[in-house]
Short mmCIF file of C-alpha atoms in Angstrom, two decimals:
data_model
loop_
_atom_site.label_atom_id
_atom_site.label_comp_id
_atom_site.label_asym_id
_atom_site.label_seq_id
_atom_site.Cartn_x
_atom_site.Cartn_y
_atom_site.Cartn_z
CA UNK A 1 -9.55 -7.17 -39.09
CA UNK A 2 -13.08 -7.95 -37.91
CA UNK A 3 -13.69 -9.43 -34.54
CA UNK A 4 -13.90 -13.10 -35.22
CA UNK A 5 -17.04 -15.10 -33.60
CA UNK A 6 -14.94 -17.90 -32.01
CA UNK A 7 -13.19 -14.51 -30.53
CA UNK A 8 -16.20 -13.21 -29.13
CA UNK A 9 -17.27 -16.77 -27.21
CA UNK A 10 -14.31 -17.10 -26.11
CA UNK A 11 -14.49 -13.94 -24.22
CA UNK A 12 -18.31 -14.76 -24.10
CA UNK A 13 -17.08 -18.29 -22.49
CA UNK A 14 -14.57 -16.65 -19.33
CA UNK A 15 -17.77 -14.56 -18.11
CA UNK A 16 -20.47 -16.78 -18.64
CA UNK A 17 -18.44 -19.37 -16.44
CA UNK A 18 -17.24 -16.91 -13.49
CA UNK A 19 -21.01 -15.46 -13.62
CA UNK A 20 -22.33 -18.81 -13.38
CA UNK A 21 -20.02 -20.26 -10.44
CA UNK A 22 -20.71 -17.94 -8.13
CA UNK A 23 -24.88 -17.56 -9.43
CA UNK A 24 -25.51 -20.88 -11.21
CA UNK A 25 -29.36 -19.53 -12.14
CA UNK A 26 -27.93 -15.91 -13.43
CA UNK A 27 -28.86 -16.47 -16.96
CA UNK A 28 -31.87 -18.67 -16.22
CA UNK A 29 -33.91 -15.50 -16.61
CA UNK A 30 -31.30 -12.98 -17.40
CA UNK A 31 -29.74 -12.10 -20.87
CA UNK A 32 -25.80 -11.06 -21.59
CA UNK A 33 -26.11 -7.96 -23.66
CA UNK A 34 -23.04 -7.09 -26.10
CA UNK A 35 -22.72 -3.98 -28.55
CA UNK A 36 -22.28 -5.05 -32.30
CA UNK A 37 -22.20 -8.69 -31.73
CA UNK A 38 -20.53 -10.48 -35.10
CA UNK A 39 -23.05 -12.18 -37.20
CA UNK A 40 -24.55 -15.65 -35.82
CA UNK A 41 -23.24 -14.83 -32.22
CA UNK A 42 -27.06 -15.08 -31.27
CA UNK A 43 -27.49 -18.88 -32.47
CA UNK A 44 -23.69 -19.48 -31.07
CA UNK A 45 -24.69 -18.33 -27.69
CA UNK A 46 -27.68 -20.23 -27.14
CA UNK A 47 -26.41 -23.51 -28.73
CA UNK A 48 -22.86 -23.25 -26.40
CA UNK A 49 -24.28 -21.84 -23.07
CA UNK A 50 -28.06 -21.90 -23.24
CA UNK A 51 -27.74 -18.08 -22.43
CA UNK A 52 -29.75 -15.05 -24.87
CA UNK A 53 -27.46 -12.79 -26.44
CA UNK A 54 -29.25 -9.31 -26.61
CA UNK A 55 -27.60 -6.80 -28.92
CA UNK A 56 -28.25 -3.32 -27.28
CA UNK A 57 -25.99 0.03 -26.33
CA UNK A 58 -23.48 0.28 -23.83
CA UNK A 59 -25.83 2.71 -22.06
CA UNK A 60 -27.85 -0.74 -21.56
CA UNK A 61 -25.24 -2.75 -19.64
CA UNK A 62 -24.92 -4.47 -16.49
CA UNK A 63 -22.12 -5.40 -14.72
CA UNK A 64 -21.89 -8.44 -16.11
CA UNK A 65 -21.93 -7.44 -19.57
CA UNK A 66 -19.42 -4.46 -19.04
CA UNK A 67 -17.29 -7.14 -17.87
CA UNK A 68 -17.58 -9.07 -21.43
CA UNK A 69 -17.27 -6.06 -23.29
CA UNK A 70 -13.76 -5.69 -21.47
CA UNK A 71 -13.00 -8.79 -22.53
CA UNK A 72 -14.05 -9.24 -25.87
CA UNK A 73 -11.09 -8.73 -28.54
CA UNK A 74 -9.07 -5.29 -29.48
CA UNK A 75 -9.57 -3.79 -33.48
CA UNK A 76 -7.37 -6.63 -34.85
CA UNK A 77 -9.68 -9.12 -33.69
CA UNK A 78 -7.68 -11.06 -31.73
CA UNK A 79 -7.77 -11.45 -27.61
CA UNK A 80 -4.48 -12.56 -27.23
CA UNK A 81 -5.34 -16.09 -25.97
CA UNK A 82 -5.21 -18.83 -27.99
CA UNK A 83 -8.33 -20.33 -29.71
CA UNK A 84 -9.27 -23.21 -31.08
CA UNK A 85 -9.96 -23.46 -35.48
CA UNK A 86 -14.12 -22.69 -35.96
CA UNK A 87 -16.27 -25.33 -34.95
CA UNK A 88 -19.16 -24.54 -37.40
CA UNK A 89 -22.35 -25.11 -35.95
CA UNK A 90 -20.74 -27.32 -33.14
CA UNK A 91 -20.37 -24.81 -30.60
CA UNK A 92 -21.44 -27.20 -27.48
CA UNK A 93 -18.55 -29.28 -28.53
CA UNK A 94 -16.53 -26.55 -28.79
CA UNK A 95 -17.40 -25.13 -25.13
CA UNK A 96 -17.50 -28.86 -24.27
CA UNK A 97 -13.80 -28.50 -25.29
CA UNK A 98 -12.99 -25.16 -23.20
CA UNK A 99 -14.24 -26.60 -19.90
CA UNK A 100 -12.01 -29.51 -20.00
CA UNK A 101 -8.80 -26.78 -20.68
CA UNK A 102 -10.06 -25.07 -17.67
CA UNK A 103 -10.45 -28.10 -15.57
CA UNK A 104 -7.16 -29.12 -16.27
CA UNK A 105 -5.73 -25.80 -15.71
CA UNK A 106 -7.17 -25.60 -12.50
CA UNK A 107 -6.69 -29.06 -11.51
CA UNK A 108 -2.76 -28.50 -11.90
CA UNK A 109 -2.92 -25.20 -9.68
CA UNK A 110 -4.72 -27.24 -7.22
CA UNK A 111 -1.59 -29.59 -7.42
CA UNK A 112 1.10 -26.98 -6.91
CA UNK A 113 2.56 -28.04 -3.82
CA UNK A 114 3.14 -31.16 -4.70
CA UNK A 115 4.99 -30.11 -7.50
CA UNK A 116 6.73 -27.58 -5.61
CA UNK A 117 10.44 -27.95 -3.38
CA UNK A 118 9.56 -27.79 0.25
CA UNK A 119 12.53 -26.07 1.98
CA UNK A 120 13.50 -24.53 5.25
CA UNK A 121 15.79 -22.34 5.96
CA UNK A 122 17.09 -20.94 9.16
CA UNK A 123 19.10 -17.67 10.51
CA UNK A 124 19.81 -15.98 13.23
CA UNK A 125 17.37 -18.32 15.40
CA UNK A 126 14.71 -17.76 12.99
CA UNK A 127 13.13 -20.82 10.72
CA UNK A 128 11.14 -20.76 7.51
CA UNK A 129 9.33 -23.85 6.04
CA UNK A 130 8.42 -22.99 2.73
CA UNK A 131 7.48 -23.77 -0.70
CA UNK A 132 10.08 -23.47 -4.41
CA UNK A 133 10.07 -23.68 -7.26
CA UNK A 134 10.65 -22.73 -11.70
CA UNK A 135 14.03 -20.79 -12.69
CA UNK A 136 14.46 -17.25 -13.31
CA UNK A 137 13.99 -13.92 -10.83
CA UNK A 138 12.96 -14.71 -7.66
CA UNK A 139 9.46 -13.90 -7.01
CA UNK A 140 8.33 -13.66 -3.12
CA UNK A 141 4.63 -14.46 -2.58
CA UNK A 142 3.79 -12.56 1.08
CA UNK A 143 0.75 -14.63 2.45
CA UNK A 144 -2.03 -12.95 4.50
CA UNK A 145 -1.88 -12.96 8.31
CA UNK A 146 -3.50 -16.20 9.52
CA UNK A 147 -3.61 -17.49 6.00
CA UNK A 148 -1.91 -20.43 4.22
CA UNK A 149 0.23 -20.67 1.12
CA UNK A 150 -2.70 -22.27 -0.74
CA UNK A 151 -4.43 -18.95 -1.27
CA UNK A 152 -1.43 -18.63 -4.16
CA UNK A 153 -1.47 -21.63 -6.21
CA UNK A 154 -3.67 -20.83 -9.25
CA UNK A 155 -1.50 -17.10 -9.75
CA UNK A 156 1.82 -18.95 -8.89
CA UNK A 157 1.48 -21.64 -10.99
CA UNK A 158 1.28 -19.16 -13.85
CA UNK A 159 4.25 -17.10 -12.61
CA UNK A 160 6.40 -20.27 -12.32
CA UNK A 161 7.06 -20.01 -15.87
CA UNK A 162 10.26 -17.78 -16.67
CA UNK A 163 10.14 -16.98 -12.72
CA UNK A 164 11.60 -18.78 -9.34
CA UNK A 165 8.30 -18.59 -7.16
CA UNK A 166 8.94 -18.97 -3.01
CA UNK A 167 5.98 -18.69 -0.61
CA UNK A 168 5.10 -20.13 2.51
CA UNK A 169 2.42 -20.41 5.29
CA UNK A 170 1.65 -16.75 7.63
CA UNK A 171 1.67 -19.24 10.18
CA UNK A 172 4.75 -20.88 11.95
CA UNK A 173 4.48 -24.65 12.79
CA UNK A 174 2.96 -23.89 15.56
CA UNK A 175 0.07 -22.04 14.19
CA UNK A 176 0.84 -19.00 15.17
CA UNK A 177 0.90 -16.22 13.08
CA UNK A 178 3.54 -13.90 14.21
CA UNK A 179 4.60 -10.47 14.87
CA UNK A 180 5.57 -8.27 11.87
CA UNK A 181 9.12 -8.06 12.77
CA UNK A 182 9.52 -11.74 12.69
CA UNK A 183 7.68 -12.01 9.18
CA UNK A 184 9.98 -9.73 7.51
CA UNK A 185 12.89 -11.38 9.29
CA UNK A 186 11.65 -14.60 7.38
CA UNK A 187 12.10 -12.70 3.80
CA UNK A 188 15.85 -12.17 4.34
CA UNK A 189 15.85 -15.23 5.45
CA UNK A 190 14.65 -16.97 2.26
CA UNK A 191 16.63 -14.41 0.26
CA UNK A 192 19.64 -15.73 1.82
CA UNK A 193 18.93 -19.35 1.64
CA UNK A 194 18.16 -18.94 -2.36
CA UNK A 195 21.33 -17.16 -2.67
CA UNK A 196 20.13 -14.25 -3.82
CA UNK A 197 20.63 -10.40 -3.28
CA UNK A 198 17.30 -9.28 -4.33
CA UNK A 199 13.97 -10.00 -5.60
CA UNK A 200 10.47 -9.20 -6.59
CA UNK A 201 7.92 -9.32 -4.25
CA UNK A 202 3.68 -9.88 -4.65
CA UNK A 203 1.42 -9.47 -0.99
CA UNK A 204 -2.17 -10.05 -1.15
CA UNK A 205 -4.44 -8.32 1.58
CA UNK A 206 -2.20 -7.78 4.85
CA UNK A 207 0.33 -9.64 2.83
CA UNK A 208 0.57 -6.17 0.95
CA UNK A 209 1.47 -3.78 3.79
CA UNK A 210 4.40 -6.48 4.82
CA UNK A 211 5.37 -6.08 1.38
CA UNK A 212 5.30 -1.97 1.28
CA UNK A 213 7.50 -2.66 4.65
CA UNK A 214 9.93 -4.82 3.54
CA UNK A 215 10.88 -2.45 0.54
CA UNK A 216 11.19 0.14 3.17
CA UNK A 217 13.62 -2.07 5.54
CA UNK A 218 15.75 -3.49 2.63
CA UNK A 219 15.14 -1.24 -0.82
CA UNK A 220 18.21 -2.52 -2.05
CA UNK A 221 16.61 -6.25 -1.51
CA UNK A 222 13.46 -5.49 -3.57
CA UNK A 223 13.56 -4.60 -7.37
CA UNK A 224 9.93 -4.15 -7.69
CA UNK A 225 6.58 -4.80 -5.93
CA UNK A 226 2.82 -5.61 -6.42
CA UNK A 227 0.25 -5.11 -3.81
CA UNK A 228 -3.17 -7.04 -4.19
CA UNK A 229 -6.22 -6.11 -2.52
CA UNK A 230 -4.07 -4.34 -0.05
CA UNK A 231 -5.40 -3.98 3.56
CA UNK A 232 -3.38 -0.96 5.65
CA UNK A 233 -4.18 1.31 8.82
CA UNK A 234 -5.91 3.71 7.62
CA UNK A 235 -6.31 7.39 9.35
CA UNK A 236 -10.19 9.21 10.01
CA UNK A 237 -9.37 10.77 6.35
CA UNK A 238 -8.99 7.81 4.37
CA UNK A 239 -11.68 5.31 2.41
CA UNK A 240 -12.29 2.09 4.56
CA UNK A 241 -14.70 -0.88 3.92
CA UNK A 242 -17.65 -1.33 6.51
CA UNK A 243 -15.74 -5.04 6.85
CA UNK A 244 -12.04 -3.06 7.97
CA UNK A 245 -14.33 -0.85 10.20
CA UNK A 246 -15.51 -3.87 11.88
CA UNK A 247 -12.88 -6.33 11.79
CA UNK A 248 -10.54 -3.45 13.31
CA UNK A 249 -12.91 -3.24 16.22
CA UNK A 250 -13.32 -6.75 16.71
CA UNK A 251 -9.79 -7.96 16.39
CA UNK A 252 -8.79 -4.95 19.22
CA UNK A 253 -11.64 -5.73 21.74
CA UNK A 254 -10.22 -10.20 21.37
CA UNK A 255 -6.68 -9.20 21.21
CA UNK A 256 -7.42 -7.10 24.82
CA UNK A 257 -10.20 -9.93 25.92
CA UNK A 258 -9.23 -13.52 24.14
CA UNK A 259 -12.62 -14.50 26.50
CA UNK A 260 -14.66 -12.69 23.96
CA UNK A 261 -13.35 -14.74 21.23
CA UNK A 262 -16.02 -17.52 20.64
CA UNK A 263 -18.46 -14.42 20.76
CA UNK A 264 -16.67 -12.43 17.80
CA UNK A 265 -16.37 -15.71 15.78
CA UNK A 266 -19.63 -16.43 15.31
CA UNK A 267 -20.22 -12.58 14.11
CA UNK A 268 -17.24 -12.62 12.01
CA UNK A 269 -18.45 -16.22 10.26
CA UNK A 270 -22.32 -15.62 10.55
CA UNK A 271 -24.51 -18.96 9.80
CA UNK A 272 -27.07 -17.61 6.88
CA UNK A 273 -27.13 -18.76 3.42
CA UNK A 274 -26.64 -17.23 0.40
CA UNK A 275 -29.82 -15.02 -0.34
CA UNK A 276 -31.70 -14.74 -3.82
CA UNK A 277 -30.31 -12.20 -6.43
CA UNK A 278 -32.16 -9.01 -6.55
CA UNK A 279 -35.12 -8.72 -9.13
CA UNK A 280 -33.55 -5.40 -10.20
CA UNK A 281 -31.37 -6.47 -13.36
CA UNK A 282 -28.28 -4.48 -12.85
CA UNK A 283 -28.27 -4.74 -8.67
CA UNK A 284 -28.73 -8.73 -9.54
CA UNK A 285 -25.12 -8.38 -11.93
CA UNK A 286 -23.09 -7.08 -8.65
CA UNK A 287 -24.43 -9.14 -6.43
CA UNK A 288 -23.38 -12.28 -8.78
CA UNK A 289 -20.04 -10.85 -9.58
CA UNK A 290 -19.46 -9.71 -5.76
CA UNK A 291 -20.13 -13.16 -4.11
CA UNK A 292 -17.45 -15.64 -3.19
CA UNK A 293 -17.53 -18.89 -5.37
CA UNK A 294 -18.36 -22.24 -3.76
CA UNK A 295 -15.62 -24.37 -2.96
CA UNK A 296 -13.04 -21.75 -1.29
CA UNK A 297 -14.81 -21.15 2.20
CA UNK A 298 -12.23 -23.43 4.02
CA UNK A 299 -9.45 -21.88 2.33
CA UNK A 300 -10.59 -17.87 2.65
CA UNK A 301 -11.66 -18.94 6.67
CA UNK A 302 -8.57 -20.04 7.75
CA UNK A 303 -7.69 -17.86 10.39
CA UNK A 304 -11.53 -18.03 12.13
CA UNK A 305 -11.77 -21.63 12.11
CA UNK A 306 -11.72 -21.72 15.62
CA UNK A 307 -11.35 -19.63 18.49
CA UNK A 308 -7.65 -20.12 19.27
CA UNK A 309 -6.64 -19.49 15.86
CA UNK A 310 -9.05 -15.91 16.29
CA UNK A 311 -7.15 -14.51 19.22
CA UNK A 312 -3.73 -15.81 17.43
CA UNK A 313 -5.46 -13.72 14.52
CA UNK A 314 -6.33 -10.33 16.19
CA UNK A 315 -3.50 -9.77 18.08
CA UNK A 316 -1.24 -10.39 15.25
CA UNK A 317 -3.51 -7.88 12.76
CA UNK A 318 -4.21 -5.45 15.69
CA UNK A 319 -0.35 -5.13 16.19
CA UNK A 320 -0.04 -4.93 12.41
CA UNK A 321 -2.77 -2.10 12.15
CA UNK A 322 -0.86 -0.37 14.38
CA UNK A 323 2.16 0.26 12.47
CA UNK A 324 2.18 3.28 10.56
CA UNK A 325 2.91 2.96 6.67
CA UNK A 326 6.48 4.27 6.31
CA UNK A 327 7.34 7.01 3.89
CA UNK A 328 9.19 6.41 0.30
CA UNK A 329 12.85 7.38 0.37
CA UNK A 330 15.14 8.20 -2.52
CA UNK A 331 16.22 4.61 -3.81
CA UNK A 332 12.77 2.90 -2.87
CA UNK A 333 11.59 0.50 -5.09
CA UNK A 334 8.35 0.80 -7.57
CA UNK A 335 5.12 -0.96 -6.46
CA UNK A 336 2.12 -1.43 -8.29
CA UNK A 337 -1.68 -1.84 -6.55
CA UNK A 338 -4.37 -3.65 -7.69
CA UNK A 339 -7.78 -3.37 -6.19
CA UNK A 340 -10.98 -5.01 -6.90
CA UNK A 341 -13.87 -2.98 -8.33
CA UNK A 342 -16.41 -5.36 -5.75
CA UNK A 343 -14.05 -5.84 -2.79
CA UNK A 344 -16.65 -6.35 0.35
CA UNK A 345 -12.96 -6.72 2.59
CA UNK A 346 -10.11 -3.86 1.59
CA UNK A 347 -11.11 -0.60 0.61
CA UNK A 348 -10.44 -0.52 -3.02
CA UNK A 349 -9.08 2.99 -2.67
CA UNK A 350 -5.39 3.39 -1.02
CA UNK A 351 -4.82 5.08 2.27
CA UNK A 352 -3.29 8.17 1.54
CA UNK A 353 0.13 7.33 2.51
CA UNK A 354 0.32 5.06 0.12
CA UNK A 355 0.21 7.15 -2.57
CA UNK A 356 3.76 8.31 -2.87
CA UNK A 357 5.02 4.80 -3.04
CA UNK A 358 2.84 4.17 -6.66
CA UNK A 359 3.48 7.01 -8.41
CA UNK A 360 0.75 6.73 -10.73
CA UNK A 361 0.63 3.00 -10.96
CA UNK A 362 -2.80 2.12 -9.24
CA UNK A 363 -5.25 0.36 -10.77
CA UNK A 364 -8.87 -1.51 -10.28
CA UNK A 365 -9.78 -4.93 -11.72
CA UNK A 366 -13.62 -4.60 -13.28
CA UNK A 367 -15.87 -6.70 -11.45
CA UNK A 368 -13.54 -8.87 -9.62
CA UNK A 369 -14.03 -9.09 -5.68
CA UNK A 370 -10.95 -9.29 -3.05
CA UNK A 371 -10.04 -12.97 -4.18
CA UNK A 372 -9.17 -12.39 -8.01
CA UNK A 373 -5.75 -14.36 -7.29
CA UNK A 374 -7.99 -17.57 -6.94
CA UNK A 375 -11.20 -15.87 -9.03
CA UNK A 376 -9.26 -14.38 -12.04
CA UNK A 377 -5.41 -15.88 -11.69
CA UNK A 378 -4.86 -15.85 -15.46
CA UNK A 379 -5.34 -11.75 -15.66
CA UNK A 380 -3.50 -10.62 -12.21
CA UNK A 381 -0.71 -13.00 -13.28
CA UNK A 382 -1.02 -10.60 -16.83
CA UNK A 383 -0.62 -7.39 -15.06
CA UNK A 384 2.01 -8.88 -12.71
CA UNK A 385 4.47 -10.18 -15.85
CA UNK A 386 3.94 -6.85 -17.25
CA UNK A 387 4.29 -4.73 -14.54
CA UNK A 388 7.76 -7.06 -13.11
CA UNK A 389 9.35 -7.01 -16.50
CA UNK A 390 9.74 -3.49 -16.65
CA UNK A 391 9.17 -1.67 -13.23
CA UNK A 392 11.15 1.50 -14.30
CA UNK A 393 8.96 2.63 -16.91
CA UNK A 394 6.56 5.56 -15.41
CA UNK A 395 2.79 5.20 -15.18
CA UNK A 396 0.77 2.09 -15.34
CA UNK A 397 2.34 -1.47 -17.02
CA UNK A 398 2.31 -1.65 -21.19
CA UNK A 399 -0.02 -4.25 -22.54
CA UNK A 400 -1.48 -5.49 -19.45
CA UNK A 401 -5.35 -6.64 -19.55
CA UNK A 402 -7.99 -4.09 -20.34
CA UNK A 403 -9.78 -5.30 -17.56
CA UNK A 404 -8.23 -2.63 -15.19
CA UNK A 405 -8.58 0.77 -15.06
CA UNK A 406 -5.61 2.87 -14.43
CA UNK A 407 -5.81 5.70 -12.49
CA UNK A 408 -3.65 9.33 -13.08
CA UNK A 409 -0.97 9.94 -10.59
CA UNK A 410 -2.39 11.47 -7.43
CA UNK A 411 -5.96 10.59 -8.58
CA UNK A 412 -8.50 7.87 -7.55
CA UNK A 413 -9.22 4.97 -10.32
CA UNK A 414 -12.58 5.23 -9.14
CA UNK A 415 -14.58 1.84 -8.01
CA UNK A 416 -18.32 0.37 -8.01
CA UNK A 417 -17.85 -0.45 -4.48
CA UNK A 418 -20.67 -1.20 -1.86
CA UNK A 419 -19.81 -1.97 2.02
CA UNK A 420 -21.30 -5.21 3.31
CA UNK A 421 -21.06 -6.72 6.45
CA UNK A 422 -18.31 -8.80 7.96
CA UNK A 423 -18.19 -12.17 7.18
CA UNK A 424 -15.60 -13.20 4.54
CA UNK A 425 -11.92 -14.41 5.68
CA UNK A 426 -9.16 -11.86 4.92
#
């Protein structure tokens, strides 16, 4: 079947609004190119988004339109997401209409917690407040050090379907963020306060290596794993972001010298604004797919919002970095990575000891930065269903989103990655 139009802006409608959040001027000047558009998709675009619609060859793309020709739907015509009957010629109405889906969606993520049990649970001297809640497998959401459990809502609340989602707070109550030991202590201690023997676990950024650890330390207490945007120690040999580079050094020199602390914070958080796009077409599509959308900074700064909760911060991820990854043995659990094509924080690329733990299941999210959980929750929840519901099967998940590309066991997936400077939270 022929791709439909309504099809096409619908796909056309997702990266028209992520562009245009993070660069609200992108298409002021700027036109979204697309390979065999379906008749009237010209007139369609302008009278929905105000945007040009350039028909041209794939050759011609930017980053931007790669990312909608990922998007737009397989040979059957259909996307998989649900779409509204055609509109005709109203196609304002019709975006009109998506907008105020999206709104609610994320208006609903952004009142998880509410929603949500709030439980503690203690052992063995050690006490967990966190956060409950849906019926089914137990998902575990590992938070990033200094971080809270807010970074999660828009993925969880589309795992809580079919799925028991926990997650809590890096921090204990009294803002501290821990040693490693005593974050994987508070794992079994959830497991056992669910009743449960094992789980699946998902760990964002340093989140991740706790996660890779804790199928190490209990194997038989995780049945599978996914690691987003992972952040490890890395050795001389292995890929690293100029912002790991720098945050390494900084977060030694105030874990050794708390004094320097205000110092490092104001290098870390930088005061200038966000500068113009590039005049250079395809360097101005990375740029607006690479920055961090308004609206998140207090969330993503958490553990730099002062200089207390810095040297809390680097002595916690300077004792983390320090810890070797341990090595798979028979019985370990599968894991899955997912890196971000434009992630300015984690090296998209996995440490080398990493590797044996994937076995073939790495993959890179097109055009999606080191915050798709809150950017893109809709298509890392995708991959995550797919990849939990059947962790034996070998090689990448069946049916996930063609917005990632899988890499062959042993073998890079291959990234558009530039370094930048420190300055986002992680």
């Amino acid at each position: 079947m022929p791709e439909t139009l309504e099809a096409f802006l619908s796909a056309v409608h997702r990266t028209f609004t992520e562009v245009t959040r993070k660069a609200p001027d992108y298409f002021a000047g700027r036109p979204l190119r697309a390979a065999g558009p379906p008749a009237g998709a010209g007139e369609a675009v302008r009278a929905a988004f105000g945007a040009t619609l350039r028909a041209a060859d794939r050759e011609e793309f930017t980053a931007v339109d790669r990312l909608l020709d990922l998007r737009r739907p397989g040979p059957d015509g259909s996307d998989g997401r649900q779409c509204d009957g055609e509109d005709g010629d109203d196609w304002a109405g019709w975006r009109r209409r998506l907008d105020r889906r999206s709104a609610v969606r994320s208006a609903r993520a952004a009142r998880l917690a509410g929603t949500m049990d709030r439980r503690e649970a203690r052992a063995a001297g050690s006490r967990v407040r966190y956060r409950a809640g849906g019926q089914g497998p137990l998902v575990v959401l590992l938070t990033a050090l200094g971080h809270t459990d807010e970074v999660w809502y828009p993925l969880a609340e589309r795992l809580l379907p079919g799925r028991r989602v926990v997650m809590w707070d890096a921090e204990d109550a009294a803002g501290r963020p821990g040693p490693a030991e005593r974050r994987l202590d508070a794992v079994d201690t959830v497991l056992a306060a669910e009743g449960v023997r094992a789980c699946d676990i998902v760990g964002w950024c340093s989140g991740a290596q706790l996660a890779v650890e804790y199928a190490h330390r209990r194997p038989g207490a995780v049945r599978a794993g996914v690691l987003l945007h992972g952040s490890y120690p890395r050795a001389a040999t292995d890929p690293a972001s100029a912002y790991e580079r720098n945050l390494a050094t900084v977060c030694a020199s105030v874990a050794a010298r708390p004094h320097r602390a205000g110092r490092a914070l104001r290098m870390l958080t930088g005061t200038e604004g966000t500068a113009p796009l590039p005049s250079d077409e395809h360097l101005a599509a990375v740029e607006a797919l690479a920055r961090v959308p308004p609206g998140l900074e207090a969330v993503l700064r958490h553990p730099f919002r002062d200089a207390d909760a810095l040297v809390r911060y680097s002595r916690s991820l300077d004792g983390l970095w320090r810890r070797p990854l341990p090595v798979p043995a028979p019985g370990s659990p599968p894991l899955l990575s997912l890196a971000g094509e434009l992630d300015r924080v984690a090296a998209p690329e996995p440490p080398a000891a990493l590797a044996p733990w994937l076995a073939g299941r790495q993959g890179v999210l097109a055009g999606a930065t080191h915050y798709s959980l809150l950017e893109r929750p809709e298509v890392v929840a995708d991959v995550c269903r797919a990849f939990l519901d059947g962790p034996a099967a070998a090689g990448p998940p069946a049916g996930s989103t063609g917005e990632v590309r899988w890499a062959e066991a042993g073998r890079p997936a291959g990234t558009g990655r530039r370094p930048a400077r420190a300055g986002a939270a992680r």
